[in-house]
Short mmCIF file of C-alpha atoms in Angstrom, two decimals:
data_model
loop_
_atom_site.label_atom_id
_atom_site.label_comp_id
_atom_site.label_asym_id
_atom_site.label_seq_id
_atom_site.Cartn_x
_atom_site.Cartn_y
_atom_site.Cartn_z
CA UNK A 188 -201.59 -30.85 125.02
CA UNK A 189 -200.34 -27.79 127.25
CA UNK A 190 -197.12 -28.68 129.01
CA UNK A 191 -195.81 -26.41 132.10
CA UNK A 192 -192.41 -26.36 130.99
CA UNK A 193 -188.94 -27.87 131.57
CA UNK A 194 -189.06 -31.30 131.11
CA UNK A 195 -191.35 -32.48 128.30
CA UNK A 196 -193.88 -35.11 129.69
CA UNK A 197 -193.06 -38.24 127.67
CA UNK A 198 -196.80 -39.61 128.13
CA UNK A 199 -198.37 -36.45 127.24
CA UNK A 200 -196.64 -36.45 124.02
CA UNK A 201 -197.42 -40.44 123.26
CA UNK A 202 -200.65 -39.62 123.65
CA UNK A 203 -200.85 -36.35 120.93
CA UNK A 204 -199.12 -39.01 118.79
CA UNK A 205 -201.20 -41.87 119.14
CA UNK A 206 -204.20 -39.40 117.96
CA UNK A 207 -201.84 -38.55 114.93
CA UNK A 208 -202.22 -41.91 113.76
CA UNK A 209 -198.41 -42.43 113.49
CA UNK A 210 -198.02 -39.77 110.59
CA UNK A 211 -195.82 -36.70 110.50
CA UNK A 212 -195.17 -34.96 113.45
CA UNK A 213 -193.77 -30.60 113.35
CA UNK A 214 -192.31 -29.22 115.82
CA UNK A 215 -192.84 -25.42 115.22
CA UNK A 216 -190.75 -22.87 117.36
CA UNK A 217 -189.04 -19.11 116.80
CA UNK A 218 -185.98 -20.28 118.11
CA UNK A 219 -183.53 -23.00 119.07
CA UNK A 220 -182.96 -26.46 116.78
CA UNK A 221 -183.54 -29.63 116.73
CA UNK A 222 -183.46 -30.63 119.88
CA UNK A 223 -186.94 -32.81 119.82
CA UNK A 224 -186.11 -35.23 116.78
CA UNK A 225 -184.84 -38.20 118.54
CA UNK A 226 -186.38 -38.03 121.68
CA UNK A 227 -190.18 -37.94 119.56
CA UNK A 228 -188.66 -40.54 116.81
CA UNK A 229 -186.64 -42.84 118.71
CA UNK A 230 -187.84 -43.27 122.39
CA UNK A 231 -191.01 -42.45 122.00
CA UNK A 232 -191.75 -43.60 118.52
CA UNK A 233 -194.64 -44.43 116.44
CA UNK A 234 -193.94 -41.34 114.16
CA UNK A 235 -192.86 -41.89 110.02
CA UNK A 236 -191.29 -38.26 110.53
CA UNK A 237 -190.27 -35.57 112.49
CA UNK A 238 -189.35 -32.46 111.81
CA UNK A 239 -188.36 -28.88 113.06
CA UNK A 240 -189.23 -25.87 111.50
CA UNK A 241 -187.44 -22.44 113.18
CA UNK A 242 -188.62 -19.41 111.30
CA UNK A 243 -186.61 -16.53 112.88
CA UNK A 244 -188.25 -13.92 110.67
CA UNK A 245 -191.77 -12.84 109.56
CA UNK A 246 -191.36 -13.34 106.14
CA UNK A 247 -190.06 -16.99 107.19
CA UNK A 248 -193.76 -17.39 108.83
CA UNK A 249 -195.38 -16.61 105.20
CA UNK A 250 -192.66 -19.36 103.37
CA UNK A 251 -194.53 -21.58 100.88
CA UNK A 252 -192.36 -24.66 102.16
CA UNK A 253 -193.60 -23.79 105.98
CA UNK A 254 -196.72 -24.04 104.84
CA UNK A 255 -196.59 -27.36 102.89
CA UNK A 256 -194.67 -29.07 105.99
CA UNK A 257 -197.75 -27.43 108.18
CA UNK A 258 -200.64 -28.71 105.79
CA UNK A 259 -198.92 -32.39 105.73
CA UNK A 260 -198.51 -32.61 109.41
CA UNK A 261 -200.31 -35.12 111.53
CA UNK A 262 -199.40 -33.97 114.85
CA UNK A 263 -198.04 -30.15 115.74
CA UNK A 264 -196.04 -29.09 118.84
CA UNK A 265 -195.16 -25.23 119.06
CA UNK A 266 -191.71 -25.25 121.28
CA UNK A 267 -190.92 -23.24 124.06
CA UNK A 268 -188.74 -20.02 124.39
CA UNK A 269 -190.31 -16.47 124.43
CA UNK A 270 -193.89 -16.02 123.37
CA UNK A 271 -192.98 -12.35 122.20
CA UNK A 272 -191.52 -14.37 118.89
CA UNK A 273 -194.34 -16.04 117.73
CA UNK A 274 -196.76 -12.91 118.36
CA UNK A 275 -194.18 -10.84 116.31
CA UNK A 276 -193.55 -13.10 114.07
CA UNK A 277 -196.70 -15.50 113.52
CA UNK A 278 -199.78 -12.71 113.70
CA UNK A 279 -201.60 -12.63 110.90
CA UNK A 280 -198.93 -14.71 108.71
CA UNK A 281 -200.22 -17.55 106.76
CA UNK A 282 -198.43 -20.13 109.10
CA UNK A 283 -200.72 -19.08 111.89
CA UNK A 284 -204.28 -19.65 108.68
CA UNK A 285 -202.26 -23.12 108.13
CA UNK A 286 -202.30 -24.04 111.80
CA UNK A 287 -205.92 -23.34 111.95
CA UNK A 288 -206.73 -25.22 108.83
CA UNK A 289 -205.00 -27.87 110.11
CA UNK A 290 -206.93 -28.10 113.69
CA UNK A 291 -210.41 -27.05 112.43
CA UNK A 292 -210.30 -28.63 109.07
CA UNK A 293 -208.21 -32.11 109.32
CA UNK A 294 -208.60 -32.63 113.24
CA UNK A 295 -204.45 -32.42 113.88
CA UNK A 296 -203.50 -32.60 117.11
CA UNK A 297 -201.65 -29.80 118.57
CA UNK A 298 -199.68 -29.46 121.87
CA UNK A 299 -196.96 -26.58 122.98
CA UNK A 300 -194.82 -26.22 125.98
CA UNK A 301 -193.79 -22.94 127.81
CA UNK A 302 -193.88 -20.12 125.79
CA UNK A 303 -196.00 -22.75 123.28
CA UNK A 304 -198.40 -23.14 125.47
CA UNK A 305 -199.40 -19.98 126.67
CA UNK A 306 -199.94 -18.71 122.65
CA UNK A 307 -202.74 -21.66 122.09
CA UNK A 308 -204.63 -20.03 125.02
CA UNK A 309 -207.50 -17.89 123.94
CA UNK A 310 -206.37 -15.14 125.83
CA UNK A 311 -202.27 -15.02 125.85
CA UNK A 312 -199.36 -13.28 127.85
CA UNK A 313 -197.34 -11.90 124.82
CA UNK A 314 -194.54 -10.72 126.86
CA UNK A 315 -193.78 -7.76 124.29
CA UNK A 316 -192.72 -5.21 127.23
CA UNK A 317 -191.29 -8.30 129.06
CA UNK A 318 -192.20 -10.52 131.61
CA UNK A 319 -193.58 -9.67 135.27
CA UNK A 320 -194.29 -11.60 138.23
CA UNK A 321 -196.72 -12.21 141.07
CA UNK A 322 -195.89 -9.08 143.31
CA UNK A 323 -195.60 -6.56 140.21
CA UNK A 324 -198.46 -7.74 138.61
CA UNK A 325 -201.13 -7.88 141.63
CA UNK A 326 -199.71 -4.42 142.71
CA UNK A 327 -200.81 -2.64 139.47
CA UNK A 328 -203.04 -4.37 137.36
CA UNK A 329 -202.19 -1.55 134.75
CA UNK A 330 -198.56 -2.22 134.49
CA UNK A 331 -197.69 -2.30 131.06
CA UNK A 332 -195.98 -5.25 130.84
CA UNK A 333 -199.21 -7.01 131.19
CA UNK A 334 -199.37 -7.32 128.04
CA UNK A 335 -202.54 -9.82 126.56
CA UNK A 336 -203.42 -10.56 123.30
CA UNK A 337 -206.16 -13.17 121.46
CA UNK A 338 -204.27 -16.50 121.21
CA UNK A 339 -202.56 -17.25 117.85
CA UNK A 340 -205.58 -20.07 116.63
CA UNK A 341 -209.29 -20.62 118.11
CA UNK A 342 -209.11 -23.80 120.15
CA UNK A 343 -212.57 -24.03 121.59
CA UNK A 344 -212.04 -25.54 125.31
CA UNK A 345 -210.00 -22.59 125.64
CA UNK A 346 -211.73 -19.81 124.52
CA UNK A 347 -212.38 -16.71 127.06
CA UNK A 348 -208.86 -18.63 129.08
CA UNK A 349 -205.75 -17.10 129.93
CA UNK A 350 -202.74 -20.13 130.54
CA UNK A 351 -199.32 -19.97 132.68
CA UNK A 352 -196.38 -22.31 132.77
CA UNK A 353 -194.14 -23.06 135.65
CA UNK A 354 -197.41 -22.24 137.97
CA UNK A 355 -196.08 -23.53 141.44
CA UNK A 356 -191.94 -23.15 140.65
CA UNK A 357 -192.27 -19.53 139.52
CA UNK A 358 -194.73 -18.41 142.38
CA UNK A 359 -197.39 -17.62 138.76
CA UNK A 360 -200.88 -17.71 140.86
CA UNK A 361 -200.67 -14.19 141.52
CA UNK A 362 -200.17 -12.98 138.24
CA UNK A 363 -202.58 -15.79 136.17
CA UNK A 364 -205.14 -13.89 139.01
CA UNK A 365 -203.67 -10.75 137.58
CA UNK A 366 -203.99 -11.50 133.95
CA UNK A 367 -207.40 -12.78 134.22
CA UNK A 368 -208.54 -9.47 135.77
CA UNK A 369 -206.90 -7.07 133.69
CA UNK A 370 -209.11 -9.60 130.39
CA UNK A 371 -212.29 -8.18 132.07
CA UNK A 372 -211.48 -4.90 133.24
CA UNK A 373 -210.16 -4.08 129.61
CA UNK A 374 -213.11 -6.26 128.22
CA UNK A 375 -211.36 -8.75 126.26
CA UNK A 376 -213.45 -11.73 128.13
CA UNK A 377 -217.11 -11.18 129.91
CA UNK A 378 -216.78 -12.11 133.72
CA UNK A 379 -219.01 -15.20 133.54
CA UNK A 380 -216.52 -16.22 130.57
CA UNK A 381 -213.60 -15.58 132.10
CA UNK A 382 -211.52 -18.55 133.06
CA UNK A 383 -207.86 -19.25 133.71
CA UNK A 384 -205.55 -22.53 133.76
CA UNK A 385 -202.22 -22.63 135.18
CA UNK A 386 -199.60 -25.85 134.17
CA UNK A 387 -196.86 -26.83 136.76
CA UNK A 388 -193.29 -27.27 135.60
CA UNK A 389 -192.84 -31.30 134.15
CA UNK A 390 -196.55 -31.44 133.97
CA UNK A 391 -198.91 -31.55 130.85
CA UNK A 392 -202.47 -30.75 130.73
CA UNK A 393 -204.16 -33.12 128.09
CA UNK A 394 -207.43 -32.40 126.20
CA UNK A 395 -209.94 -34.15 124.43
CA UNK A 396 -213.18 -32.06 123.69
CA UNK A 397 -213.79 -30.84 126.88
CA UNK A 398 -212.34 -33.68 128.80
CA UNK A 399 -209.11 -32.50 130.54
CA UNK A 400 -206.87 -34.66 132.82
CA UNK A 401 -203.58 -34.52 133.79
CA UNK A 402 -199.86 -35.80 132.99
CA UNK A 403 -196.56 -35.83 134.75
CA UNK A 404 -195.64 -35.36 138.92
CA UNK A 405 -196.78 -31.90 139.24
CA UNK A 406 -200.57 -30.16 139.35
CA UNK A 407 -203.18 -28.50 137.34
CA UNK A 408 -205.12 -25.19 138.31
CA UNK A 409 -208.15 -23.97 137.13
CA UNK A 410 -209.72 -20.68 137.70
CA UNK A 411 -213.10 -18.61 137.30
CA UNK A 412 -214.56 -16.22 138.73
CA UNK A 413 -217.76 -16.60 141.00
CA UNK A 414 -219.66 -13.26 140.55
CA UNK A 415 -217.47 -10.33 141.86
CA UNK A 416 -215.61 -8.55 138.84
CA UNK A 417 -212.45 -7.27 139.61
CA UNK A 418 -211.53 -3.78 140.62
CA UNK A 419 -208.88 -1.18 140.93
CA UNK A 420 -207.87 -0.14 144.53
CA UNK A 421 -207.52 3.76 145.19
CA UNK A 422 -205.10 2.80 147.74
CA UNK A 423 -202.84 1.43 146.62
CA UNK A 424 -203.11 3.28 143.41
CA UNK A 425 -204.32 0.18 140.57
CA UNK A 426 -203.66 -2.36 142.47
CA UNK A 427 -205.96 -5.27 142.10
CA UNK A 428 -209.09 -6.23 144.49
CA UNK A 429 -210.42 -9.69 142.86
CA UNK A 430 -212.61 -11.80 145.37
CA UNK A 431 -214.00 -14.89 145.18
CA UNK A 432 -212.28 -16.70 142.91
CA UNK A 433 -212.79 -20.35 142.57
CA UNK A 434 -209.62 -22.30 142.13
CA UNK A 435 -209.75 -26.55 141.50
CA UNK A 436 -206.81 -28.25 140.75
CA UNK A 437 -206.50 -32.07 139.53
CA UNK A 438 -203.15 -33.73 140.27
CA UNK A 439 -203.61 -37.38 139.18
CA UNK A 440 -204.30 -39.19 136.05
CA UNK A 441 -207.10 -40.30 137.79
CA UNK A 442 -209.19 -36.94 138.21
CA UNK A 443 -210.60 -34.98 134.91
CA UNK A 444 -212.03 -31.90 134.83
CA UNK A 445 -214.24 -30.66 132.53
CA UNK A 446 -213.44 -27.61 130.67
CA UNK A 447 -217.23 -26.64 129.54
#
């Protein structure tokens, strides 16, 4: 499940817990509290357990109990907040090995909102340098605070994909453009790989294998490429030239897309 952000989508999450089999669900985040426990438990329901684990620390990501909770879970949500946390203070900790155990191996399902979100993408926005927008970002595709790393676990309908949150609120199209150029100019993704989904605010993008539709009021974009690889201008200096770009979007629960 890959919420846009703000309001959590109430079917989106009913849904991630229905494939849970009404077991244990974790909510996993770098910051905040509990916040989740008795919206999940008591108006949604159909959970034995939730539970919130904050690890504010690195060493906190490599806890023995953290790992227990993770290798019990049935369902896994990573929270939102700022996505520089969990790639400072999940990479390469044995949290991030028990989160992939737990998709690859056991077949948990796994959702994350925001910040959450955009770290389950094969490609993610790490936000170390801090975060940029549209104009910035389009106007020099080497700024450094485009700042992309490999996604914290291998999900395979989004490998070679770069995610944003908040795509139509924040005015994101320009920079999910931006960050899917900069993955094949600095060769992180091949240009017939490339591809690129952006999550409205109150929204929720729902997967199943490759079968994608959407939840919530707002819309789904999906990106890729159609040939031309993307270039830097001479004038002005780095800015980016990316034509022909295919962009679909699916807006009711009626329309799916398919991710392969």
């Amino acid at each position: 499940v890959l919420e846009g952000g703000d309001a959590d989508v109430k079917d989106a999450f009913a849904w991630m817990i229905e494939r849970a089999g009404g077991g244990n669900c974790v909510v996993l985040r770098a910051s905040g509290s509990d916040g989740y426990h008795d919206w999940v438990f008591r108006r949604i329901g159909g959970v034995a357990s939730v539970e919130t684990i904050v690890t504010k620390t690195a060493a906190g990501a490599d806890d023995a109990f953290v790992i227990d909770r993770i290798d019990r879970a049935d369902a896994i949500f990573v929270a939102g907040g700022d996505q520089s946390d969990y790639e400072l203070l999940w990479r390469d900790s044995a949290l991030l090995r028990a989160l992939q155990r737990a998709v690859t191996q056991r077949r948990v399902p796994i959702g994350g909102t925001s910040a959450g979100m955009v770290m389950l993408s094969g490609i993610a926005f790490a936000a170390r340098a801090g975060t940029i927008n549209s104009t910035d970002a389009l106007a020099n595709i080497d700024d450094p605070r485009i700042d992309l790393v490999d996604g914290l676990i291998a999900l395979p309908a989004l490998a070679a994909t770069v995610s944003d949150s908040h795509i139509v609120r924040r005015d994101r199209m320009g920079r999910l453009v931006a960050f899917m150029g900069r993955a094949i100019l600095d060769r992180q993704v091949k240009l017939a790989d490339a591809r690129a989904i952006g999550v409205e605010a109150k929204t929720a993008l729902v997967i199943e294998g490759d079968l994608a539709r959407v939840e919530g009021p707002g819309a789904v974009y999906f990106l890729r490429p159609l040939g031309a690889a993307p270039m830097r201008c001479d004038k002005p200096a780095n800015a980016l030239a990316f034509r022909n770009v295919q962009v679909q979007r699916i807006d009711t629960k009626q329309q799916t897309f398919d991710l392969a």
